[in-house]
Coordinates of C-alpha atoms and ligand atoms in Angstrom, one line a residue:
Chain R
X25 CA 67.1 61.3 115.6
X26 CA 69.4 63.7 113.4
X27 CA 67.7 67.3 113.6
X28 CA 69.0 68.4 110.7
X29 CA 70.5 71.8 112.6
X30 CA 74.0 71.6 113.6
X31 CA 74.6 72.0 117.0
X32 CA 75.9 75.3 118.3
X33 CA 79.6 74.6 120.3
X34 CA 81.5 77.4 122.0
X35 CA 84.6 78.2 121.2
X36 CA 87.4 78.1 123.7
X37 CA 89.6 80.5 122.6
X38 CA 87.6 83.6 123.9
X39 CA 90.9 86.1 123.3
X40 CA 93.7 85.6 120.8
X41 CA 96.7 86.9 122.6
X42 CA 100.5 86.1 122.1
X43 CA 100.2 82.6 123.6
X44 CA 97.4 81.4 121.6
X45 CA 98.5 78.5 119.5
X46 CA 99.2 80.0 115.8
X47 CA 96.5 77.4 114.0
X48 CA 93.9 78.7 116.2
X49 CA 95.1 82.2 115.6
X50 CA 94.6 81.1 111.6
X51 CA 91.5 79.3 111.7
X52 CA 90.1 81.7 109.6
X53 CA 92.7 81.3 107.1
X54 CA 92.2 77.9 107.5
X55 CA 88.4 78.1 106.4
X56 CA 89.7 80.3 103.6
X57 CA 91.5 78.0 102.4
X58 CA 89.4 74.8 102.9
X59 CA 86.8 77.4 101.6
X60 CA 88.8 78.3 98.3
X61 CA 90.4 74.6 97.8
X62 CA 94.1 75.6 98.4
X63 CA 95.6 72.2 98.4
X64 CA 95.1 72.2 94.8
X65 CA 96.8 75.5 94.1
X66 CA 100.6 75.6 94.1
X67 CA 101.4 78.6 96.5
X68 CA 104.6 80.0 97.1
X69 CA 104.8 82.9 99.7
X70 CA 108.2 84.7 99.0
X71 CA 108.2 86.5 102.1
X72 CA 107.9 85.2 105.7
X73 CA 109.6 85.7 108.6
X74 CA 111.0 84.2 111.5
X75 CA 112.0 86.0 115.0
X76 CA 115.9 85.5 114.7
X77 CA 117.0 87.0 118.0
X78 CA 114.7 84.1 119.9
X79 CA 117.5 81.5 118.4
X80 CA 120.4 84.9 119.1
X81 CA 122.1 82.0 121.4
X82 CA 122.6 80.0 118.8
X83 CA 123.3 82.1 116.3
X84 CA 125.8 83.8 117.9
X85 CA 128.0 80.5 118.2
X86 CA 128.7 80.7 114.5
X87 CA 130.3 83.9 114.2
X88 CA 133.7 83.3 112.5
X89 CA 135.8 86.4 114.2
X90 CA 136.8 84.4 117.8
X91 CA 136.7 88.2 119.9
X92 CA 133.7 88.7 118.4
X93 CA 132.0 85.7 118.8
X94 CA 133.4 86.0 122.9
X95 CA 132.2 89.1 123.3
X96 CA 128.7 88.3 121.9
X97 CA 128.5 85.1 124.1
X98 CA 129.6 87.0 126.9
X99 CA 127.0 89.5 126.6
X100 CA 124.0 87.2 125.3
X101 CA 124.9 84.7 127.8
X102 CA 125.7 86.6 130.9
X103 CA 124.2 90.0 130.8
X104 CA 121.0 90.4 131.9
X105 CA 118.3 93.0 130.2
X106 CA 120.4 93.7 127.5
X107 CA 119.5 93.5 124.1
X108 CA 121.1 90.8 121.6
X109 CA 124.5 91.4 120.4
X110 CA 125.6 93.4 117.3
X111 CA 122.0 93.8 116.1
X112 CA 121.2 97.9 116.0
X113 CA 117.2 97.3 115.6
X114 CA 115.4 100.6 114.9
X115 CA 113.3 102.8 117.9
X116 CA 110.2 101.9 116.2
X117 CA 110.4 97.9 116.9
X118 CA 108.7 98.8 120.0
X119 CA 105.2 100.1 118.0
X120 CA 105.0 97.5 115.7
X121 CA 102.1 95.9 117.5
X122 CA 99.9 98.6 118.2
X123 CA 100.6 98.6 122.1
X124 CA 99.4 94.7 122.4
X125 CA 96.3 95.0 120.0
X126 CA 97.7 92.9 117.3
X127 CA 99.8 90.1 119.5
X128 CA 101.1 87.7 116.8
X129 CA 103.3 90.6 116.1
X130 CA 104.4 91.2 119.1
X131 CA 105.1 87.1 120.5
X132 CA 104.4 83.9 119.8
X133 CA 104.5 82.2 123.0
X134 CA 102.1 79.8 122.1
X135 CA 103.0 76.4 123.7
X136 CA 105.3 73.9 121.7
X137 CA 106.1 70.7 123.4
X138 CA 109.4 69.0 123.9
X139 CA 108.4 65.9 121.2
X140 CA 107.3 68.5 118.8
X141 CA 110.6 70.1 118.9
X142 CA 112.8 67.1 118.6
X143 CA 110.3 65.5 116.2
X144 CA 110.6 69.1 113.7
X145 CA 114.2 69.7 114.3
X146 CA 114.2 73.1 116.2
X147 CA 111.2 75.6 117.6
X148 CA 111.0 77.4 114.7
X149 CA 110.3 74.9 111.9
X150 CA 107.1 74.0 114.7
X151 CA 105.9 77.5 114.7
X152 CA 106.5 77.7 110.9
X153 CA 104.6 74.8 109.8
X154 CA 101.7 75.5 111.5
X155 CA 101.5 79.3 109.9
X156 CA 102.3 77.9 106.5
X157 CA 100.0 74.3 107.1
X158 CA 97.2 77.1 108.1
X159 CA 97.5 79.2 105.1
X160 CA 97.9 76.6 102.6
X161 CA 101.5 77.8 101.7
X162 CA 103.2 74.9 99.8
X163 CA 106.3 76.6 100.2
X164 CA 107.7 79.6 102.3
X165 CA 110.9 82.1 101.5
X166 CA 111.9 83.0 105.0
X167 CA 113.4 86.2 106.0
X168 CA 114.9 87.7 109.4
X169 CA 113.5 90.4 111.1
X170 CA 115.7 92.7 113.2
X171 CA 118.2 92.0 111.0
X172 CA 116.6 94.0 108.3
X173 CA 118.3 97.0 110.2
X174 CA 121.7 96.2 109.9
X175 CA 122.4 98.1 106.8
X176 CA 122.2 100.8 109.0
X177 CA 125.3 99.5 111.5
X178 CA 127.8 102.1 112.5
X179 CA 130.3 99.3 112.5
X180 CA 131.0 98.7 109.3
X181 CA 131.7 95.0 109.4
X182 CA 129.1 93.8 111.3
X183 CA 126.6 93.3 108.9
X184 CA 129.2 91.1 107.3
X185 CA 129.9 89.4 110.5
X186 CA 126.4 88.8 111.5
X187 CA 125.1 88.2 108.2
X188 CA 127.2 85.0 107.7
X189 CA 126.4 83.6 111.2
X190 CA 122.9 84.2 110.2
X191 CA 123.4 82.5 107.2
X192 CA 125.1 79.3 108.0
X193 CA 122.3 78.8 111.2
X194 CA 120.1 79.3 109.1
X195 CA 120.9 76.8 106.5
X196 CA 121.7 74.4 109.4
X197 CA 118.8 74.9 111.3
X198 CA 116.3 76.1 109.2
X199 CA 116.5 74.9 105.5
X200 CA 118.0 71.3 106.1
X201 CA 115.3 70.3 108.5
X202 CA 112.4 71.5 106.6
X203 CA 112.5 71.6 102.8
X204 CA 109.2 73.6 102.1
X205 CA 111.5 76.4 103.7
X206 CA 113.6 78.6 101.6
X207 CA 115.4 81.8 101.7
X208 CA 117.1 84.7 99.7
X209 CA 120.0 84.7 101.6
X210 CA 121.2 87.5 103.6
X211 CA 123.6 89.6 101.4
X212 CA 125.8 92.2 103.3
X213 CA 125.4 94.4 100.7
X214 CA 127.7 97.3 102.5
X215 CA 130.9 95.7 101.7
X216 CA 130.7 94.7 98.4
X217 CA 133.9 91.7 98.8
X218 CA 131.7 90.3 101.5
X219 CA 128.8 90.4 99.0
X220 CA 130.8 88.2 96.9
X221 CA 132.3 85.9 99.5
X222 CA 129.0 85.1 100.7
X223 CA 127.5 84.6 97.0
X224 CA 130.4 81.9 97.0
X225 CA 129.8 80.3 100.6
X226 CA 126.1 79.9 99.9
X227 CA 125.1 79.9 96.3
X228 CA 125.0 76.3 96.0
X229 CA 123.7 75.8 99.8
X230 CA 120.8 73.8 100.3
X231 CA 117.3 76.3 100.1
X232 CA 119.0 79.5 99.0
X233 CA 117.1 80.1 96.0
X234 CA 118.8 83.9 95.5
X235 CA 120.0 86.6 97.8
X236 CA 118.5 89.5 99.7
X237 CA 119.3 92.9 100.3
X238 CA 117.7 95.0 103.1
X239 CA 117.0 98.0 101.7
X240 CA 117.3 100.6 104.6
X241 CA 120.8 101.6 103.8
X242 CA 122.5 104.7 102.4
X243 CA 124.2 103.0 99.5
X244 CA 123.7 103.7 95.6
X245 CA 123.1 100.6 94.4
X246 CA 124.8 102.0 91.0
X247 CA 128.1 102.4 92.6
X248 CA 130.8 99.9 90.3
X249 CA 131.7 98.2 93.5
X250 CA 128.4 96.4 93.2
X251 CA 128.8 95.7 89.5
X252 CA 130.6 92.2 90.4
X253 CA 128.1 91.1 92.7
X254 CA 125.1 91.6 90.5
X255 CA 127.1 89.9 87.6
X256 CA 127.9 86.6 89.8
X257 CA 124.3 86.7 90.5
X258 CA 123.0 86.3 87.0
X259 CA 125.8 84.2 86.2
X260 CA 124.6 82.0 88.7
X261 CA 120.7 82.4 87.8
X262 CA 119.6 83.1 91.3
X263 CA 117.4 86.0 91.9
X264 CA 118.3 89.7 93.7
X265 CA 115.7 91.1 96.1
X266 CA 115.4 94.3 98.0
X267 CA 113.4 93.5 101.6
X268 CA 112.0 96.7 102.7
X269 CA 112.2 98.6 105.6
X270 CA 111.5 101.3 108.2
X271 CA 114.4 104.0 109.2
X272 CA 112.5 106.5 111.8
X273 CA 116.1 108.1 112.2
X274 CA 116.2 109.0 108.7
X275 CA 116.4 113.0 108.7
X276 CA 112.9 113.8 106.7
X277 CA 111.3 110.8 108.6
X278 CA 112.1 112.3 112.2
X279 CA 109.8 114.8 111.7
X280 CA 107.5 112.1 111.8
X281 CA 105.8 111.5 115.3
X282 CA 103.3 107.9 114.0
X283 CA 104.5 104.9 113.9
X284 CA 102.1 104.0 110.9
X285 CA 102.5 107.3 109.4
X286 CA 106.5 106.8 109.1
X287 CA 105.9 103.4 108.4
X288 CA 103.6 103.7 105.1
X289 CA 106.4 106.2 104.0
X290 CA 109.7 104.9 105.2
X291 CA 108.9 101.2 103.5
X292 CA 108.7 102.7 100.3
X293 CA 111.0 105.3 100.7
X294 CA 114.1 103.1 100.6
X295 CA 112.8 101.2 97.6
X296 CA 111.9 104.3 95.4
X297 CA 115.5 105.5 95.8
X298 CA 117.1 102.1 94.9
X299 CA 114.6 101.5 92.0
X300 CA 115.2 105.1 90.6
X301 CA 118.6 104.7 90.6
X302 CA 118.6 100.9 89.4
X303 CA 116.4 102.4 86.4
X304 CA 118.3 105.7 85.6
X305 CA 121.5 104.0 85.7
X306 CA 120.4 101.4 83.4
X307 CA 121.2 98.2 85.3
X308 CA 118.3 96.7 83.8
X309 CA 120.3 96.8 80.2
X310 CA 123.3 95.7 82.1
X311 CA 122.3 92.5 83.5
X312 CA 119.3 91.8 81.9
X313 CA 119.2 88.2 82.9
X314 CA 118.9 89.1 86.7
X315 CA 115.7 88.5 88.1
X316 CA 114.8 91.3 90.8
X317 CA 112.4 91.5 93.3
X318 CA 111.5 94.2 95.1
X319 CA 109.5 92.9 98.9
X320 CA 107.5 94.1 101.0
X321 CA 107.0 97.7 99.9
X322 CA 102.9 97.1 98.7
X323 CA 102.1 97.7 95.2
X324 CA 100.9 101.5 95.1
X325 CA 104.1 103.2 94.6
X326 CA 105.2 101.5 91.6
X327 CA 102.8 103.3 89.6
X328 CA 103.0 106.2 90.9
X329 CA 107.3 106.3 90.2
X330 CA 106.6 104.8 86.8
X331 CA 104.8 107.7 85.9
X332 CA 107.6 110.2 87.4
X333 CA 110.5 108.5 85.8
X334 CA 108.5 108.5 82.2
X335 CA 107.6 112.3 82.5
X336 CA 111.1 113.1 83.6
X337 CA 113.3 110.6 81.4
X338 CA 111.0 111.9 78.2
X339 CA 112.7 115.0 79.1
X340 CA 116.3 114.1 80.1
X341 CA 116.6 111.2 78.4
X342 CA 120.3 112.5 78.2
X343 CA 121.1 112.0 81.9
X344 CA 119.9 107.9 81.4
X345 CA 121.6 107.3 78.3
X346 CA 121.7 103.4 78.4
X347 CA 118.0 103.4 78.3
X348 CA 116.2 101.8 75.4
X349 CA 113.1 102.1 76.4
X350 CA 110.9 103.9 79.2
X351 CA 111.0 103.5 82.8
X352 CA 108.1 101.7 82.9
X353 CA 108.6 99.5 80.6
X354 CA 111.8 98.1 82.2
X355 CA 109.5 98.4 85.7
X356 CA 107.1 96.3 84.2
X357 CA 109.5 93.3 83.6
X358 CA 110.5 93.1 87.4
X359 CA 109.0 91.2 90.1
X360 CA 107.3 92.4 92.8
X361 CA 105.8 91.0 96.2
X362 CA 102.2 92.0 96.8
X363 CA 102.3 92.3 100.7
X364 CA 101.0 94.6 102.2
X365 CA 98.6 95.1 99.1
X366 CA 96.4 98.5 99.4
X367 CA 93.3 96.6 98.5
X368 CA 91.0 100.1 99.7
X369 CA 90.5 101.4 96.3
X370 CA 89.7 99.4 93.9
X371 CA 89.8 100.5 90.7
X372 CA 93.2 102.1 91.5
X373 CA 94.4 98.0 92.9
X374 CA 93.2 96.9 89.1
X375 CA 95.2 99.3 87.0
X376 CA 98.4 98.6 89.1
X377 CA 97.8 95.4 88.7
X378 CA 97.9 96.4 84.5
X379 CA 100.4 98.7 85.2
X380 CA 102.8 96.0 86.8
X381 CA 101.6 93.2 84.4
X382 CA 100.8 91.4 87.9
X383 CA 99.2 88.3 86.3
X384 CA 103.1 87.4 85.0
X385 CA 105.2 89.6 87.2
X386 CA 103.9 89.8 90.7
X387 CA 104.5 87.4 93.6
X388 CA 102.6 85.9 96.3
X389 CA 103.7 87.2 99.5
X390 CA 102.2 86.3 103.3
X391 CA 104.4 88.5 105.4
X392 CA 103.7 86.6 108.2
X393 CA 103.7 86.8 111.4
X394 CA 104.0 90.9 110.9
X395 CA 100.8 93.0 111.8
X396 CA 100.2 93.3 108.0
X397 CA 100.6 90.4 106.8
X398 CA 97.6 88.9 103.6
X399 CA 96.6 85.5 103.4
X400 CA 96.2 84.3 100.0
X401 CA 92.6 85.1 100.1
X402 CA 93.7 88.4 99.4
X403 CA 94.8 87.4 95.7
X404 CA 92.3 85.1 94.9
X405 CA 89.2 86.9 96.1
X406 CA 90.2 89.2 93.7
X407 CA 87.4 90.2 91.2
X408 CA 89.3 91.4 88.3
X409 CA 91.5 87.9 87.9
X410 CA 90.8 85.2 86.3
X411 CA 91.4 81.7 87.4
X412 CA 95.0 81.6 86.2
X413 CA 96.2 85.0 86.9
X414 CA 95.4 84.1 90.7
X415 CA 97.0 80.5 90.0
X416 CA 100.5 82.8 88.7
X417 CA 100.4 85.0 91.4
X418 CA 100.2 82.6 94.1
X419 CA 102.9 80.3 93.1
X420 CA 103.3 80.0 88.9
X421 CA 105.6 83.4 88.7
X422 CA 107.3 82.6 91.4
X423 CA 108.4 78.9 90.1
X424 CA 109.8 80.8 87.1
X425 CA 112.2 82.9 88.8
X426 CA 113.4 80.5 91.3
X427 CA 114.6 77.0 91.5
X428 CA 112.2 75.4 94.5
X429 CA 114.2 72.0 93.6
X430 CA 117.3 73.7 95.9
Chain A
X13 CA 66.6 82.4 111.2
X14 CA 66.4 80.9 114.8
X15 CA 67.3 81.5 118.3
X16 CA 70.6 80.2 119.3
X17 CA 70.9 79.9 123.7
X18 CA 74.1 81.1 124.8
X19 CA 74.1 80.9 128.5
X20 CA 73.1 82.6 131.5
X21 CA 73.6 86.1 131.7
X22 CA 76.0 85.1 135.5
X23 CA 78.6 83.2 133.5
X24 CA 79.6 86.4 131.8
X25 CA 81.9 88.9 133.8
X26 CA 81.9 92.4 132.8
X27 CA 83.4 92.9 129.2
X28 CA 83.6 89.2 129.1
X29 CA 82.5 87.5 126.2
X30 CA 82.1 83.9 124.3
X31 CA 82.4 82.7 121.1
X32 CA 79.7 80.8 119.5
X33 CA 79.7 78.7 116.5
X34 CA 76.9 76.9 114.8
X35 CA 78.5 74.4 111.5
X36 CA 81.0 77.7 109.9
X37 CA 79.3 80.5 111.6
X38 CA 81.0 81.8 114.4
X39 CA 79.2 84.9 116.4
X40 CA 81.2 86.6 119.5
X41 CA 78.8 87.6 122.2
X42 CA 80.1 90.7 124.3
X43 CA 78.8 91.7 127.7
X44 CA 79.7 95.5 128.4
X45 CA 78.5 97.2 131.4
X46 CA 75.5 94.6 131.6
X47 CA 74.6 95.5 128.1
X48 CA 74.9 92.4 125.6
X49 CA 76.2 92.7 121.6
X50 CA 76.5 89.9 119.4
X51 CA 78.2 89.9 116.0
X52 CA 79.3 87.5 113.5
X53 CA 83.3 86.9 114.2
X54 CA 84.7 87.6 110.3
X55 CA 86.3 90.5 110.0
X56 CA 85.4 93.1 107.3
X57 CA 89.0 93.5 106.3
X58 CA 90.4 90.1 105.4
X59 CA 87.8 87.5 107.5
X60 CA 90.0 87.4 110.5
X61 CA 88.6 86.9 114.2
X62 CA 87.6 90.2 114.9
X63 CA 85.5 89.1 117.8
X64 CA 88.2 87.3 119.1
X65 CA 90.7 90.4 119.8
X66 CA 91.3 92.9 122.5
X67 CA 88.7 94.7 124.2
X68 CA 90.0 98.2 125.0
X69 CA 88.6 101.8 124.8
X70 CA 88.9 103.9 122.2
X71 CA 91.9 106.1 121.3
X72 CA 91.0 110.1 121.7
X73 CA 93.4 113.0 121.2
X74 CA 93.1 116.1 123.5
X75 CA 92.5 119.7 121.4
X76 CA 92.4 122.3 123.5
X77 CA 88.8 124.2 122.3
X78 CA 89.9 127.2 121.2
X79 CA 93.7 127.6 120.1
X80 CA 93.4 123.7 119.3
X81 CA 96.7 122.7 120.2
X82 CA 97.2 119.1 120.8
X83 CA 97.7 117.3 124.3
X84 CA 98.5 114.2 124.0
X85 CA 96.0 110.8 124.1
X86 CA 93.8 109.4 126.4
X87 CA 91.4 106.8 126.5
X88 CA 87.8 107.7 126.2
X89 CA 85.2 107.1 128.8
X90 CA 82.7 105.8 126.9
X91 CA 83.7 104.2 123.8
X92 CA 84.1 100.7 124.1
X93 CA 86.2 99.1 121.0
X94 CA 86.7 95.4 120.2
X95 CA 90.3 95.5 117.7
X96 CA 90.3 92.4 115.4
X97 CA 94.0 90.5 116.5
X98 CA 94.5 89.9 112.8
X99 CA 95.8 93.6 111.4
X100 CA 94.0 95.9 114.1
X101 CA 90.8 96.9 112.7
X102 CA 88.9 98.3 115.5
X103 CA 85.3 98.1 115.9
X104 CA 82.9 99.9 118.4
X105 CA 81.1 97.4 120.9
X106 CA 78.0 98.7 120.9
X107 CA 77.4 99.2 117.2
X108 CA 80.1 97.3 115.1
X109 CA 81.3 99.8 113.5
X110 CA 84.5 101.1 112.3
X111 CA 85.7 104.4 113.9
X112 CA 86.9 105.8 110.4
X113 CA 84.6 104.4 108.3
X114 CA 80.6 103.8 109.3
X115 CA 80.0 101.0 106.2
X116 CA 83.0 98.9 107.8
X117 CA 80.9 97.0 110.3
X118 CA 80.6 94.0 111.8
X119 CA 77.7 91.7 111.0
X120 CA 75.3 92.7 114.3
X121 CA 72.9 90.1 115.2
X122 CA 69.8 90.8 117.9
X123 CA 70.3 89.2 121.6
X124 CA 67.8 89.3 123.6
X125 CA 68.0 88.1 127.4
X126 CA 64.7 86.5 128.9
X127 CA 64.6 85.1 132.9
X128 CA 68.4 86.1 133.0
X129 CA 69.5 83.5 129.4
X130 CA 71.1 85.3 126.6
X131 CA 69.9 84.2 122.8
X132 CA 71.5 85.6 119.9
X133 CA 68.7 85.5 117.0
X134 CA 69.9 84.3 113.8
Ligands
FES8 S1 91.2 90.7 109.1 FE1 90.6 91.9 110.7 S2 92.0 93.6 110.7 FE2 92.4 92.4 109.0

């Protein structure tokens, strides 16, 4: 006879650790989502990533310079305890998991089977379809992680070098096999012709839906040298982005001794400068058809420099003579990426969220699998929405900047 | 409100724990130096699986007393916490709370332990 109580089971996975499988490390999200009826909400996360030195073998194989693609194979093939080729990953890499408390940041080592692999096309796509199946993500934008260092290369070109290989695996790999995933590609934004090149090599490529630049770098993003890679970008309709990052070696962040300390600044830091000189320089009057994102530095700064550049540009408007309007104003008509959203105060979230006109302008974002990575709960158990403002943010903005159909 | 069984107080090891779930409601059940907590496993940050994270004592920084310089970390001796795998929220073991922040707790149920079984009271 049927009790009526639902039995009580236990749960096998006592411990989440870096081998847990990633749907059991989502459940929750899961339950959110089951919870919340995602599969009838379109949502678009414009920022995951995957682990690209894991697939470093491969990627290495389509380096176009022949002594550079020897050496790395050499090295990534034969050297043992060395670090993958060319890539110039940051001191602070080693923190990012809070020594082993958070371990989908730090592995996933979770158990994949050969017939999984063959069946998805390559380890990856497994591991990313069950993060995005788990979240109820309809489609993902996929970023690299180390990667996001290589503005700071002492060798010039390899940011160039890398950043094609990366590219054209990726497209291969990645974006062929599996057409919920996307990308902004990687743009090596140093060298301005190689900007350009790779605009032309992958513009039309299968799942780019625009281009991205990682922001740790000490370039003005002003200089004229750029001028022709922002205008093939808007000729071509596809989106710019600045991806965030951490430089601890930066000389006011070195007197920094926390890992989150440096962290909260540094992945702002970068984006304040380009903004401020994105705004002050009017590029927003120059190519006002170019959609640009800013990812992955939170939400709480952007008020905070609107109100800086208003207060100073009302009294030097003469140094920002292309300007028609404020700051803010011109801020407000950007896109930006919620992750990681500073949901700890309140009222101060709600008036960003005014501030930024999120209900049109920002952008779903997961993060995943990084230690701060949101679920989509995040936006829609918001209390100050409404019903379509969370439908936008999730997915509706972000079909009208980009063109899911490539 | 009921009594949910667990098990007997022998299958858990020291700081062992399991993970009980009755329809959506999960509740981990800790066992710290004999000692047993219970608390629902949803995380007060974003409902992740607090109860199913790292169990590791809590962080402390050494100031000396008087001139109080800094010394470096250690762990402490007492403080047990239990750090939700999700973004790292960390919750003491013995009262569910948040080291930073007393109201961010986790949801504490009574267990009681009669004739050596373990109930968690619902
Ligand atoms: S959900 Fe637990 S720390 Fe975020």
């Amino acid at each position: 006879m049927d009790s009526g109580i639902e039995p009580v089971k236990e749960n096998p996975v006592k411990e989440i650790t870096t081998y847990t499988d990633s749907r059991d490390v989502l459940a929750k999200a899961r339950q959110q989502a089951d919870e919340r009826n995602f599969d009838d909400v379109f949502i678009a996360d414009i920022d995951a990533h995957h682990t690209e030195t894991e697939s470093w073998r491969e990627i290495i194989t389509y380096i176009d310079d022949p002594v550079v693609r020897e050496q790395a194979k050499e090295m990534v093939f034969h050297r043992s305890g060395t670090p993958p080729y060319g890539l110039n990953g940051d001191l602070a890499l080693r923190y990012q998991d809070v020594g082993g408390r958070i371990p989908h940041q730090a592995a996933r080592s979770e158990t994949i089977n050969e017939a999984e692999i063959k069946e998805a096309g390559h380890r990856d796509l497994v591991l990313a379809k069950r993060a995005y199946e788990a979240m109820g993500i309809d489609i993902q934008v996929v970023f690299p992680t180390p990667m996001l260092f290589l503005g700071m290369h002492p060798q010039f070109d390899m940011e160039a070098i890398l950043g094609k290989a990366y590219n054209r695996w990726q497209v291969e790999n990645i974006l062929k096999k599996d057409r919920k995933l996307k990308t902004m590609m990687f743009l090596p934004f140093n060298d301005p012709e190689s900007a350009l090149e790779t605009i032309e090599e992958f513009g039309d490529s299968p799942g780019c839906v625009g281009f991205m630049v990682t922001s740790v770098r000490y370039k003005a993003v002003h200089h004229n040298h750029y001028m022709k890679v922002y205008r093939a970008l808007e000729e071509r309709g596809l989106p710019i982005g600045f991806h965030a990052g951490y430089y601890w070696q930066d000389p006011f962040m070195m007197q920094i001794n926390r890992f989150g300390s440096m962290h909260a600044l540094s992945f702002v830091w970068c984006n304040v400068v380009h903004m401020t000189n994105w705004i002050m320089n009017g590029l927003s009057e120059r190519f006002p058809s170019l959609p640009v994102v800013w990812i992955e530095s939170g939400l709480a700064w952007v008020p905070w420099l609107m109100q800086r550049l208003d207060h100073t540009y009302l009294m030097r408007s003469s140094e920002a003579p292309l300007l028609k309007k404020l700051p803010s104003e011109y801020m407000k008509e950007m896109f930006y990426t919620c992750q990681p959203m500073e949901t700890d105060h309140p009222k101060a979230l709600e008036l960003t969220f005014e501030m930024i006109n999120a209900k049109e302008q920002l952008l779903y974002a997961s993060d995943w699998p990084h230690y701060d990575f949101d679920a989509p709960s995040v936006i829609w158990d918001l209390p100050f929405l409404d019903e379509q403002s969370k439908r936008n943010i999730l997915g509706q903005n972000a079909k009208r900047i980009f063109n899911f159909e490539r | 409100m009921g009594e949910i069984y667990v098990g007997r107080t022998e299958e858990f090891g020291e700081r062992d724990r399991k993970i009980i779930a009755q329809g959506n409601m999960e509740i981990g059940v800790f066992c710290i130096e004999g000692e047993f907590f219970a608390y629902e496993n949803n995380c007060v940050h974003q409902g992740g699986p607090a109860c199913q994270g790292k169990i590791i004592n809590k962080v402390e920084e050494v100031i000396h007393e008087t001139e109080k310089t800094a010394h470096g970390l250690k762990f402490s001796e007492t403080d047990v916490h239990i750090v939700c795998p999700w973004h790292g929220y960390e919750y003491n073991v013995r009262d569910g709370r948040h080291p930073g922040n007393k109201n961010i707790r986790l949801r504490p149920f009574k267990v009681d332990v009669k004739d050596g079984e373990v109930y968690v009271h619902i």
